[in-house]
Amino acid sequence: MGICQTEKHFTYIIFPFKTDKTFIDVENIRFKKSNGKLHAIWERQALKLNKPQDDFRLLFDMENERRNIVKQYRFNPNLNKDFGVNRQYFARTKEEETGMEIEGFNLFLFETGIGFFTVKMNYQTRETDRILELNYLLSDVKRKESRLYYEANEMATDGEKTYTSLVAFMKKTLADYLPVYDFDERDGLDYVDRKPLNFSYYLLQERLDEESLGQLMFDARSNYRAAYKAPDAEKALRSANNLQTFENSYWGISINGATNISCRTLDERTDRFFEEEFIQRLQGIYLAMYLNVLNRYFTLKELRRGYLNLDGANIYIKEQAFKVAVDKNEIDQKLLKTLEKQEVVQLTKYCEEVKELNNRATIFTLKNAKMLPSNVEHVNTVYELMNRVYEIEETKQQLEKDRVSAKEIGDSYMRRINKLSEAVRELKKAKSEIFIYCLLTIFGFLSTFHDLVEIVEFFLGRVIWNTVYMWIPWTIIAIPVGVLCFKIVESVREYSEKKKELEDLILQ
């Protein structure tokens, strides 16, 4: 593939992370210098947007804290020496060594808890293939080639080189002060499963033929090197992941990054626009759009993961234990107590988690409603492509299904636990009635029978113990005792029915 030289370029290497900390937590991070003075590590910085719609501008507006859902910070350049930050570094691969300039570290933190640590790189080469390779290597942080180094002097040997990495800068300037995590679920900053992303710009010296430009667009947007060839449809310039916004300018979007490739023309005014003003727009409105899409993408993923991790399974496991106990005819006071208390606790926890997630999902949806970011139509078209590639609308629809499903499960469990609680109360009531009627029968018989004997003896004027006249008090007491016995039998039958109803309800 014949690739021409790149006249101008830059690359933002973007490290997505998540945290439960807030804007205030970041702004309160301080570094204590040797003289004892405290300095803010991260300083607020405005993001310069070009012709944004009002709703979109308010999302990033430093002056409007009420609607401000994201804040941008820059690393305090006065602390460069303290943190070992240089502007000039080198990267070495098997082929050659290339110098590079780090133009700065920036931090974008969204109120959703999703953040992006960005490093703006400018390589000291005009070879397009070399820029592609460096973008790939620096994003593959687990590789040895992703290391950077600087030399104390021009005659330095390998032993005198100081090696570092972009992840190391992120750890020193942010992660050492706040708990931040990548999305590899390893409780750290590994970036193994999900690599950092790229936001890059190439201004080619001349326009390439369609096949070469299509291959370059694929390589730049995917930022991925594989041992196999990609399908021709993916490498075609007219790919669904590419978008032509000007006659000489194309966008390519993938889940690994976003890139703009433009070509110099024979028109001086056009070339000046792509060398200057367009670069400013890329670092303003276009970067803001991309970061907003990434925030939506990662927030939706985290919300969906929250629904998948709900404790509904724990409730189900508890229910299975109840069912086993019922199958073994082990409904006893201990089981009923567990049924009433332990499962209620599980259900309450589940419902609280569902409520919290639903609130977060609703607020996120309201604050990130579909909007046009710019007054310029082709800018909005790029934004639509970003949203489509990251499947934002599809994920939102799936999230809504998750929300509805979680609520239905919670409501179902709530109805179930109410029925169970009512069944347990009815069972206890039936059991209490049996106990009361038994007590009435026993104590009523013992306390009343002796008095009846004395009354009969009074009227007969003789002692009736061990005589045929004993049938008189027995007959008199038989009626209330019989009624009580009937009540006992009836209560036992009712208890059996309630117990069976409870068993059937648990086994449903």
Short mmCIF file of C-alpha atoms in Angstrom, two decimals:
data_model
loop_
_atom_site.label_atom_id
_atom_site.label_comp_id
_atom_site.label_asym_id
_atom_site.label_seq_id
_atom_site.Cartn_x
_atom_site.Cartn_y
_atom_site.Cartn_z
CA MET A 1 0.00 0.00 0.00
CA GLY A 2 1.52 3.27 -1.11
CA ILE A 3 0.99 5.76 1.72
CA CYS A 4 2.12 9.32 1.24
CA GLN A 5 3.70 11.50 3.90
CA THR A 6 1.64 13.15 6.64
CA GLU A 7 1.94 16.92 6.73
CA LYS A 8 0.36 17.46 10.17
CA HIS A 9 -0.96 15.09 12.76
CA PHE A 10 -1.81 14.60 16.42
CA THR A 11 -3.11 11.73 18.53
CA TYR A 12 -5.05 11.75 21.78
CA ILE A 13 -4.52 8.47 23.59
CA ILE A 14 -7.59 8.15 25.82
CA PHE A 15 -7.63 6.00 28.96
CA PRO A 16 -11.24 5.35 30.09
CA PHE A 17 -11.71 4.75 33.81
CA LYS A 18 -14.44 4.68 36.42
CA THR A 19 -14.58 6.04 39.94
CA ASP A 20 -17.07 6.80 42.68
CA LYS A 21 -15.37 10.11 43.43
CA THR A 22 -16.64 13.54 42.42
CA PHE A 23 -15.42 16.77 40.86
CA ILE A 24 -14.61 18.12 44.32
CA ASP A 25 -12.45 15.09 45.11
CA VAL A 26 -10.36 15.71 41.99
CA GLU A 27 -10.08 19.44 42.67
CA ASN A 28 -8.93 18.75 46.23
CA ILE A 29 -5.96 16.61 45.17
CA ARG A 30 -2.79 18.34 46.40
CA PHE A 31 0.92 17.65 46.04
CA LYS A 32 3.29 18.79 48.76
CA LYS A 33 6.55 20.16 47.41
CA SER A 34 9.86 20.00 49.25
CA ASN A 35 9.33 23.57 50.49
CA GLY A 36 6.13 22.43 52.22
CA LYS A 37 3.74 24.27 49.88
CA LEU A 38 0.68 22.46 48.56
CA HIS A 39 -0.15 22.63 44.86
CA ALA A 40 -3.22 21.44 42.99
CA ILE A 41 -2.31 18.59 40.67
CA TRP A 42 -5.34 19.08 38.43
CA GLU A 43 -6.50 22.55 37.38
CA ARG A 44 -9.85 23.41 35.79
CA GLN A 45 -9.60 24.24 32.12
CA ALA A 46 -12.29 25.32 29.69
CA LEU A 47 -12.97 23.25 26.59
CA LYS A 48 -13.26 25.53 23.58
CA LEU A 49 -16.27 24.48 21.54
CA ASN A 50 -16.98 25.73 18.05
CA LYS A 51 -20.56 26.77 17.26
CA PRO A 52 -22.27 24.35 19.65
CA GLN A 53 -25.99 24.09 20.22
CA ASP A 54 -27.00 25.61 23.56
CA ASP A 55 -27.99 22.27 25.16
CA PHE A 56 -24.67 20.69 24.20
CA ARG A 57 -22.64 23.73 25.28
CA LEU A 58 -24.22 23.66 28.73
CA LEU A 59 -22.95 20.11 29.28
CA PHE A 60 -19.36 21.41 29.12
CA ASP A 61 -19.87 24.97 30.32
CA MET A 62 -17.54 25.93 33.19
CA GLU A 63 -19.80 28.82 34.12
CA ASN A 64 -22.96 26.73 34.47
CA GLU A 65 -22.41 24.29 37.32
CA ARG A 66 -26.09 23.27 37.39
CA ARG A 67 -26.06 21.63 33.95
CA ASN A 68 -22.34 20.95 33.83
CA ILE A 69 -22.09 17.14 33.57
CA VAL A 70 -18.40 17.05 32.70
CA LYS A 71 -15.37 19.00 33.81
CA GLN A 72 -12.04 19.24 32.09
CA TYR A 73 -8.77 19.52 34.01
CA ARG A 74 -5.18 19.90 32.92
CA PHE A 75 -2.16 18.57 34.73
CA ASN A 76 -0.45 21.44 36.55
CA PRO A 77 2.65 22.14 34.42
CA ASN A 78 4.42 23.61 37.46
CA LEU A 79 4.66 20.05 38.80
CA ASN A 80 6.33 18.58 35.70
CA LYS A 81 9.71 18.23 37.40
CA ASP A 82 8.20 16.77 40.58
CA PHE A 83 6.40 14.05 38.62
CA GLY A 84 9.19 13.42 36.14
CA VAL A 85 7.24 14.77 33.18
CA ASN A 86 9.21 15.81 30.10
CA ARG A 87 7.96 17.12 26.80
CA GLN A 88 10.43 15.08 24.76
CA TYR A 89 10.41 11.27 24.80
CA PHE A 90 11.46 8.43 22.57
CA ALA A 91 9.89 5.11 21.63
CA ARG A 92 11.88 2.25 20.18
CA THR A 93 10.59 -0.61 18.11
CA LYS A 94 12.47 -3.29 16.21
CA GLU A 95 12.72 -0.98 13.22
CA GLU A 96 13.78 2.36 14.64
CA GLU A 97 13.65 4.98 17.37
CA THR A 98 11.21 7.86 17.12
CA GLY A 99 11.07 11.05 19.11
CA MET A 100 7.73 12.33 20.35
CA GLU A 101 6.33 15.27 22.18
CA ILE A 102 3.73 15.00 24.94
CA GLU A 103 1.77 18.21 24.64
CA GLY A 104 -0.06 17.67 27.90
CA PHE A 105 -2.15 15.49 30.18
CA ASN A 106 -5.83 16.25 30.51
CA LEU A 107 -8.59 14.77 32.60
CA PHE A 108 -12.26 14.69 31.66
CA LEU A 109 -14.54 13.58 34.47
CA PHE A 110 -18.28 13.08 33.97
CA GLU A 111 -20.76 13.16 36.83
CA THR A 112 -21.65 9.58 35.93
CA GLY A 113 -18.32 8.48 37.44
CA ILE A 114 -16.83 7.81 34.01
CA GLY A 115 -13.56 9.60 33.32
CA PHE A 116 -10.98 9.90 30.56
CA PHE A 117 -7.28 10.48 31.10
CA THR A 118 -5.97 11.87 27.82
CA VAL A 119 -2.43 12.29 26.53
CA LYS A 120 -1.87 14.38 23.43
CA MET A 121 1.01 13.00 21.37
CA ASN A 122 2.89 14.44 18.42
CA TYR A 123 5.45 12.17 16.78
CA GLN A 124 8.60 13.51 15.17
CA THR A 125 8.01 11.72 11.93
CA ARG A 126 6.03 12.32 8.78
CA GLU A 127 5.82 8.69 7.80
CA THR A 128 2.17 7.75 7.94
CA ASP A 129 2.91 4.07 8.52
CA ARG A 130 5.15 4.98 11.43
CA ILE A 131 2.44 7.13 13.03
CA LEU A 132 -0.02 4.25 12.70
CA GLU A 133 2.46 1.88 14.32
CA LEU A 134 3.19 4.20 17.23
CA ASN A 135 -0.50 4.77 17.87
CA TYR A 136 -0.99 1.04 18.02
CA LEU A 137 2.03 0.31 20.22
CA LEU A 138 1.33 3.06 22.76
CA SER A 139 -2.24 1.84 23.08
CA ASP A 140 -1.17 -1.75 23.68
CA VAL A 141 0.11 -0.96 27.16
CA LYS A 142 0.98 -4.54 28.06
CA ARG A 143 3.70 -4.62 25.39
CA LYS A 144 7.28 -3.68 26.16
CA GLU A 145 7.29 -1.40 23.12
CA SER A 146 4.69 0.83 24.77
CA ARG A 147 7.35 2.15 27.12
CA LEU A 148 8.74 5.64 26.64
CA TYR A 149 12.16 6.82 27.69
CA TYR A 150 14.18 9.97 27.89
CA GLU A 151 17.92 10.50 28.17
CA ALA A 152 19.81 12.70 30.61
CA ASN A 153 22.28 13.63 27.85
CA GLU A 154 22.93 12.81 24.22
CA MET A 155 25.68 10.33 25.09
CA ALA A 156 23.48 8.32 27.45
CA THR A 157 23.61 4.53 27.25
CA ASP A 158 20.71 2.16 27.76
CA GLY A 159 21.61 1.93 31.40
CA GLU A 160 21.18 5.69 31.80
CA LYS A 161 17.80 5.86 30.09
CA THR A 162 14.78 6.48 32.24
CA TYR A 163 11.82 4.38 31.13
CA THR A 164 8.22 5.14 31.87
CA SER A 165 4.77 4.61 30.37
CA LEU A 166 1.55 6.51 29.86
CA VAL A 167 -0.18 4.29 32.43
CA ALA A 168 2.55 5.18 34.91
CA PHE A 169 1.73 8.88 34.46
CA MET A 170 -1.93 8.15 35.06
CA LYS A 171 -1.12 6.27 38.23
CA LYS A 172 1.25 8.92 39.60
CA THR A 173 -0.96 11.91 38.86
CA LEU A 174 -4.40 10.43 39.55
CA ALA A 175 -4.70 6.83 40.75
CA ASP A 176 -2.27 7.35 43.65
CA TYR A 177 -4.72 9.91 45.05
CA LEU A 178 -8.13 8.54 44.09
CA PRO A 179 -9.54 5.03 43.62
CA VAL A 180 -9.93 4.70 39.85
CA TYR A 181 -10.37 1.51 37.85
CA ASP A 182 -10.31 0.44 34.24
CA PHE A 183 -13.02 -1.73 32.72
CA ASP A 184 -11.10 -5.02 32.86
CA GLU A 185 -12.67 -5.83 36.27
CA ARG A 186 -9.27 -6.47 37.81
CA ASP A 187 -9.49 -3.74 40.47
CA GLY A 188 -6.66 -1.78 38.95
CA LEU A 189 -5.32 -0.11 35.84
CA ASP A 190 -4.21 -2.93 33.56
CA TYR A 191 -5.88 -2.07 30.26
CA VAL A 192 -5.49 -5.59 28.97
CA ASP A 193 -8.96 -6.55 27.77
CA ARG A 194 -10.00 -3.01 26.87
CA LYS A 195 -7.14 -0.94 25.51
CA PRO A 196 -6.94 2.85 25.60
CA LEU A 197 -8.69 4.56 22.71
CA ASN A 198 -7.33 6.84 20.00
CA PHE A 199 -8.59 10.14 18.67
CA SER A 200 -6.28 11.07 15.81
CA TYR A 201 -5.82 13.43 12.87
CA TYR A 202 -3.80 12.98 9.69
CA LEU A 203 -3.32 15.70 7.09
CA LEU A 204 -1.81 13.95 4.10
CA GLN A 205 0.43 15.78 1.65
CA GLU A 206 -1.69 14.58 -1.26
CA ARG A 207 -4.84 12.61 -1.94
CA LEU A 208 -4.49 8.83 -2.19
CA ASP A 209 -6.29 6.54 -4.57
CA GLU A 210 -9.54 5.11 -3.19
CA GLU A 211 -8.13 1.67 -2.33
CA SER A 212 -5.11 3.05 -0.42
CA LEU A 213 -7.21 5.64 1.38
CA GLY A 214 -9.73 2.97 2.38
CA GLN A 215 -6.95 0.79 3.82
CA LEU A 216 -5.51 3.77 5.70
CA MET A 217 -8.94 4.67 7.11
CA PHE A 218 -9.39 1.10 8.35
CA ASP A 219 -5.94 0.96 9.96
CA ALA A 220 -6.29 4.37 11.61
CA ARG A 221 -9.81 3.96 12.99
CA SER A 222 -9.43 0.36 14.20
CA ASN A 223 -5.95 0.95 15.73
CA TYR A 224 -5.48 -2.79 15.69
CA ARG A 225 -2.85 -4.99 14.09
CA ALA A 226 -3.76 -8.60 13.42
CA ALA A 227 -2.21 -11.57 11.70
CA TYR A 228 -5.25 -11.97 9.43
CA LYS A 229 -6.57 -9.82 6.62
CA ALA A 230 -9.74 -7.88 7.20
CA PRO A 231 -12.64 -8.35 4.75
CA ASP A 232 -12.49 -6.07 1.72
CA ALA A 233 -15.80 -4.47 2.70
CA GLU A 234 -14.24 -3.26 5.98
CA LYS A 235 -11.29 -1.72 4.12
CA ALA A 236 -13.43 -0.05 1.49
CA LEU A 237 -13.50 3.73 1.55
CA ARG A 238 -17.29 3.58 1.39
CA SER A 239 -17.46 1.45 4.52
CA ALA A 240 -20.34 2.02 6.92
CA ASN A 241 -17.75 3.08 9.52
CA ASN A 242 -16.45 5.88 7.32
CA LEU A 243 -17.97 9.25 6.55
CA GLN A 244 -16.94 11.88 4.03
CA THR A 245 -17.64 15.37 5.37
CA PHE A 246 -15.65 17.43 2.84
CA GLU A 247 -14.34 16.66 -0.61
CA ASN A 248 -10.91 16.02 0.85
CA SER A 249 -11.79 14.92 4.41
CA TYR A 250 -13.02 11.64 5.91
CA TRP A 251 -14.00 10.37 9.33
CA GLY A 252 -13.55 6.79 10.47
CA ILE A 253 -15.06 5.47 13.69
CA SER A 254 -14.64 2.11 15.45
CA ILE A 255 -14.97 0.89 19.00
CA ASN A 256 -11.19 1.39 19.24
CA GLY A 257 -11.14 5.03 18.27
CA ALA A 258 -12.03 7.90 15.97
CA THR A 259 -9.89 9.42 13.27
CA ASN A 260 -10.04 12.14 10.69
CA ILE A 261 -7.93 11.86 7.56
CA SER A 262 -7.79 14.90 5.33
CA CYS A 263 -5.70 15.63 2.26
CA ARG A 264 -3.99 18.76 1.07
CA THR A 265 -5.46 20.30 -2.05
CA LEU A 266 -4.27 22.80 -4.61
CA ASP A 267 -6.38 25.48 -2.96
CA GLU A 268 -4.40 27.65 -0.54
CA ARG A 269 -7.41 28.76 1.48
CA THR A 270 -8.65 25.18 1.93
CA ASP A 271 -5.23 23.94 2.99
CA ARG A 272 -4.90 26.75 5.52
CA PHE A 273 -8.27 25.78 7.01
CA PHE A 274 -7.19 22.16 7.53
CA GLU A 275 -3.81 23.19 8.93
CA GLU A 276 -5.19 25.63 11.49
CA GLU A 277 -8.91 26.19 12.13
CA PHE A 278 -9.94 22.59 11.54
CA ILE A 279 -7.34 21.35 14.03
CA GLN A 280 -8.85 23.68 16.64
CA ARG A 281 -12.31 22.32 15.91
CA LEU A 282 -11.03 18.76 16.23
CA GLN A 283 -9.71 19.52 19.71
CA GLY A 284 -12.92 21.35 20.63
CA ILE A 285 -16.36 20.33 19.42
CA TYR A 286 -15.31 17.05 17.78
CA LEU A 287 -13.36 15.84 20.83
CA ALA A 288 -16.26 16.88 23.08
CA MET A 289 -18.69 14.89 20.94
CA TYR A 290 -16.48 11.81 21.01
CA LEU A 291 -15.96 11.96 24.77
CA ASN A 292 -19.70 12.44 25.32
CA VAL A 293 -20.43 9.36 23.22
CA LEU A 294 -17.80 7.40 25.16
CA ASN A 295 -19.34 8.54 28.43
CA ARG A 296 -22.75 7.35 27.26
CA TYR A 297 -21.24 4.07 26.04
CA PHE A 298 -19.41 3.22 29.26
CA THR A 299 -22.19 4.51 31.53
CA LEU A 300 -24.78 2.40 29.74
CA LYS A 301 -22.48 -0.62 30.03
CA GLU A 302 -22.02 -0.03 33.76
CA LEU A 303 -25.75 0.44 34.32
CA ARG A 304 -26.50 -2.77 32.45
CA ARG A 305 -23.83 -4.58 34.45
CA GLY A 306 -25.51 -3.28 37.61
CA TYR A 307 -28.81 -4.84 36.58
CA LEU A 308 -27.11 -8.12 35.71
CA ASN A 309 -25.44 -8.18 39.13
CA LEU A 310 -28.63 -7.65 41.11
CA ASP A 311 -29.27 -10.00 44.01
CA GLY A 312 -32.33 -11.55 42.42
CA ALA A 313 -30.36 -14.77 42.12
CA ASN A 314 -29.79 -14.81 45.87
CA ILE A 315 -33.53 -14.58 46.46
CA TYR A 316 -34.04 -17.44 44.05
CA ILE A 317 -31.45 -19.55 45.88
CA LYS A 318 -33.17 -18.87 49.20
CA GLU A 319 -36.48 -19.87 47.70
CA GLN A 320 -35.03 -23.16 46.51
CA ALA A 321 -33.86 -23.87 50.06
CA PHE A 322 -37.39 -23.23 51.33
CA LYS A 323 -38.76 -25.57 48.69
CA VAL A 324 -36.39 -28.36 49.74
CA ALA A 325 -37.43 -27.88 53.36
CA VAL A 326 -41.10 -28.02 52.39
CA ASP A 327 -40.57 -31.16 50.32
CA LYS A 328 -39.10 -32.74 53.46
CA ASN A 329 -42.10 -31.59 55.54
CA GLU A 330 -39.82 -29.42 57.65
CA ILE A 331 -42.04 -26.36 58.04
CA ASP A 332 -41.30 -25.41 61.61
CA GLN A 333 -40.96 -22.25 63.64
CA LYS A 334 -37.35 -21.73 62.55
CA LEU A 335 -38.24 -22.03 58.89
CA LEU A 336 -41.15 -19.65 59.27
CA LYS A 337 -38.92 -17.14 61.02
CA THR A 338 -36.40 -17.37 58.21
CA LEU A 339 -39.17 -17.07 55.67
CA GLU A 340 -40.48 -13.92 57.28
CA LYS A 341 -37.20 -12.20 58.06
CA GLN A 342 -34.35 -13.42 55.91
CA GLU A 343 -36.21 -13.39 52.62
CA VAL A 344 -37.71 -10.01 53.43
CA VAL A 345 -34.19 -8.68 53.99
CA GLN A 346 -33.06 -10.10 50.66
CA LEU A 347 -36.08 -8.66 48.90
CA THR A 348 -35.66 -5.26 50.55
CA LYS A 349 -32.02 -5.13 49.49
CA TYR A 350 -32.93 -6.14 45.96
CA CYS A 351 -35.68 -3.51 45.69
CA GLU A 352 -33.39 -0.80 47.05
CA GLU A 353 -30.73 -1.69 44.47
CA VAL A 354 -33.34 -1.67 41.72
CA LYS A 355 -34.61 1.72 42.86
CA GLU A 356 -31.11 3.18 42.93
CA LEU A 357 -30.29 1.81 39.49
CA ASN A 358 -33.60 2.99 38.08
CA ASN A 359 -32.99 6.47 39.46
CA ARG A 360 -29.51 6.58 37.95
CA ALA A 361 -30.77 5.28 34.62
CA THR A 362 -33.62 7.78 34.51
CA ILE A 363 -31.43 10.76 35.42
CA PHE A 364 -28.78 9.69 32.92
CA THR A 365 -31.38 9.30 30.17
CA LEU A 366 -32.90 12.70 30.89
CA LYS A 367 -29.57 14.51 30.97
CA ASN A 368 -28.29 12.71 27.87
CA ALA A 369 -31.38 12.90 25.73
CA LYS A 370 -30.73 12.86 22.02
CA MET A 371 -29.48 16.29 21.04
CA LEU A 372 -27.78 18.02 18.14
CA PRO A 373 -24.36 19.15 19.37
CA SER A 374 -23.69 21.72 16.70
CA ASN A 375 -25.28 24.35 14.47
CA VAL A 376 -23.28 22.86 11.59
CA GLU A 377 -25.01 19.94 9.89
CA HIS A 378 -21.94 17.89 8.91
CA VAL A 379 -20.69 18.07 12.52
CA ASN A 380 -23.96 16.51 13.68
CA THR A 381 -23.54 13.84 11.02
CA VAL A 382 -20.20 12.84 12.54
CA TYR A 383 -21.87 12.69 15.96
CA GLU A 384 -24.58 10.42 14.57
CA LEU A 385 -21.89 8.10 13.17
CA MET A 386 -20.15 7.97 16.56
CA ASN A 387 -23.42 7.08 18.29
CA ARG A 388 -24.26 4.45 15.69
CA VAL A 389 -20.88 2.70 15.83
CA TYR A 390 -21.05 2.54 19.63
CA GLU A 391 -24.69 1.35 19.41
CA ILE A 392 -25.87 3.97 21.88
CA GLU A 393 -29.56 3.87 20.96
CA GLU A 394 -29.65 0.08 20.91
CA THR A 395 -27.98 -0.11 24.31
CA LYS A 396 -30.39 2.48 25.70
CA GLN A 397 -33.31 0.39 24.50
CA GLN A 398 -31.80 -2.71 26.11
CA LEU A 399 -31.21 -0.75 29.31
CA GLU A 400 -34.88 0.22 29.36
CA LYS A 401 -35.77 -3.46 29.03
CA ASP A 402 -33.40 -4.23 31.92
CA ARG A 403 -35.04 -1.52 34.00
CA VAL A 404 -38.55 -2.75 33.30
CA SER A 405 -37.55 -6.37 33.89
CA ALA A 406 -35.83 -5.56 37.19
CA LYS A 407 -38.87 -3.63 38.37
CA GLU A 408 -41.20 -6.46 37.36
CA ILE A 409 -39.02 -8.95 39.23
CA GLY A 410 -39.02 -6.72 42.30
CA ASP A 411 -42.78 -6.22 42.10
CA SER A 412 -43.27 -9.95 41.63
CA TYR A 413 -41.13 -10.75 44.65
CA MET A 414 -42.95 -8.09 46.65
CA ARG A 415 -46.33 -9.58 45.79
CA ARG A 416 -44.96 -13.01 46.59
CA ILE A 417 -43.50 -12.00 49.95
CA ASN A 418 -46.76 -10.27 50.87
CA LYS A 419 -48.65 -13.45 50.08
CA LEU A 420 -46.12 -15.50 52.04
CA SER A 421 -46.30 -13.15 55.00
CA GLU A 422 -50.09 -13.27 54.95
CA ALA A 423 -50.01 -17.07 54.69
CA VAL A 424 -47.58 -17.27 57.63
CA ARG A 425 -49.84 -14.99 59.69
CA GLU A 426 -52.87 -17.13 58.87
CA LEU A 427 -50.93 -20.28 59.78
CA LYS A 428 -49.84 -18.77 63.10
CA LYS A 429 -53.42 -17.69 63.76
CA ALA A 430 -54.73 -21.21 63.14
CA LYS A 431 -52.04 -22.66 65.38
CA SER A 432 -52.88 -20.15 68.14
CA GLU A 433 -56.57 -21.08 67.95
CA ILE A 434 -55.73 -24.76 68.47
CA PHE A 435 -53.66 -23.85 71.52
CA ILE A 436 -56.38 -21.58 72.96
CA TYR A 437 -59.18 -24.11 72.47
CA CYS A 438 -57.05 -26.83 74.04
CA LEU A 439 -56.37 -24.63 77.07
CA LEU A 440 -60.05 -23.71 77.37
CA THR A 441 -61.03 -27.35 77.18
CA ILE A 442 -58.53 -28.55 79.77
CA PHE A 443 -58.79 -25.72 82.25
CA GLY A 444 -62.54 -25.30 81.70
CA PHE A 445 -63.12 -28.98 82.39
CA LEU A 446 -60.86 -29.06 85.46
CA SER A 447 -62.23 -25.90 87.02
CA THR A 448 -65.92 -26.44 86.15
CA PHE A 449 -66.47 -30.19 86.66
CA HIS A 450 -65.80 -30.08 90.43
CA ASP A 451 -68.20 -27.18 90.86
CA LEU A 452 -70.90 -29.06 88.89
CA VAL A 453 -70.52 -32.09 91.16
CA GLU A 454 -71.05 -29.90 94.26
CA ILE A 455 -74.11 -28.24 92.71
CA VAL A 456 -75.70 -31.61 91.84
CA GLU A 457 -74.94 -32.93 95.35
CA PHE A 458 -76.59 -29.83 96.85
CA PHE A 459 -79.83 -30.37 94.95
CA LEU A 460 -79.86 -34.17 95.49
CA GLY A 461 -78.85 -33.88 99.12
CA ARG A 462 -76.35 -36.67 98.86
CA VAL A 463 -72.75 -37.46 97.79
CA ILE A 464 -72.68 -38.65 94.16
CA TRP A 465 -69.02 -39.59 93.75
CA ASN A 466 -68.76 -43.19 92.52
CA THR A 467 -72.55 -43.43 92.14
CA VAL A 468 -74.86 -43.65 89.16
CA TYR A 469 -75.74 -39.98 89.62
CA MET A 470 -72.34 -38.96 88.23
CA TRP A 471 -73.93 -38.97 84.76
CA ILE A 472 -75.64 -35.67 85.63
CA PRO A 473 -72.47 -33.43 85.87
CA TRP A 474 -70.89 -35.40 82.97
CA THR A 475 -73.90 -34.66 80.80
CA ILE A 476 -73.94 -30.98 81.73
CA ILE A 477 -70.22 -30.43 81.00
CA ALA A 478 -70.25 -32.56 77.84
CA ILE A 479 -72.00 -29.83 75.84
CA PRO A 480 -69.39 -27.02 76.22
CA VAL A 481 -66.52 -29.51 76.15
CA GLY A 482 -67.97 -31.01 72.97
CA VAL A 483 -68.21 -27.57 71.39
CA LEU A 484 -64.60 -26.85 72.32
CA CYS A 485 -63.47 -30.22 70.97
CA PHE A 486 -65.33 -29.48 67.74
CA LYS A 487 -63.50 -26.14 67.59
CA ILE A 488 -60.18 -27.91 68.15
CA VAL A 489 -60.92 -30.36 65.33
CA GLU A 490 -62.00 -27.50 63.08
CA SER A 491 -58.87 -25.48 63.93
CA VAL A 492 -56.61 -28.48 63.28
CA ARG A 493 -58.24 -28.93 59.88
CA GLU A 494 -57.86 -25.22 59.17
CA TYR A 495 -54.22 -25.35 60.26
CA SER A 496 -53.60 -28.25 57.88
CA GLU A 497 -55.24 -26.34 55.06
CA LYS A 498 -53.22 -23.18 55.79
CA LYS A 499 -50.03 -25.20 55.98
CA LYS A 500 -50.83 -26.81 52.63
CA GLU A 501 -51.56 -23.39 51.13
CA LEU A 502 -48.20 -22.12 52.43
CA GLU A 503 -46.42 -25.17 51.01
CA ASP A 504 -48.06 -24.67 47.62
CA LEU A 505 -47.19 -20.97 47.66
CA ILE A 506 -43.53 -21.67 48.45
CA LEU A 507 -43.36 -24.39 45.83
CA GLN A 508 -44.77 -22.15 43.08
#
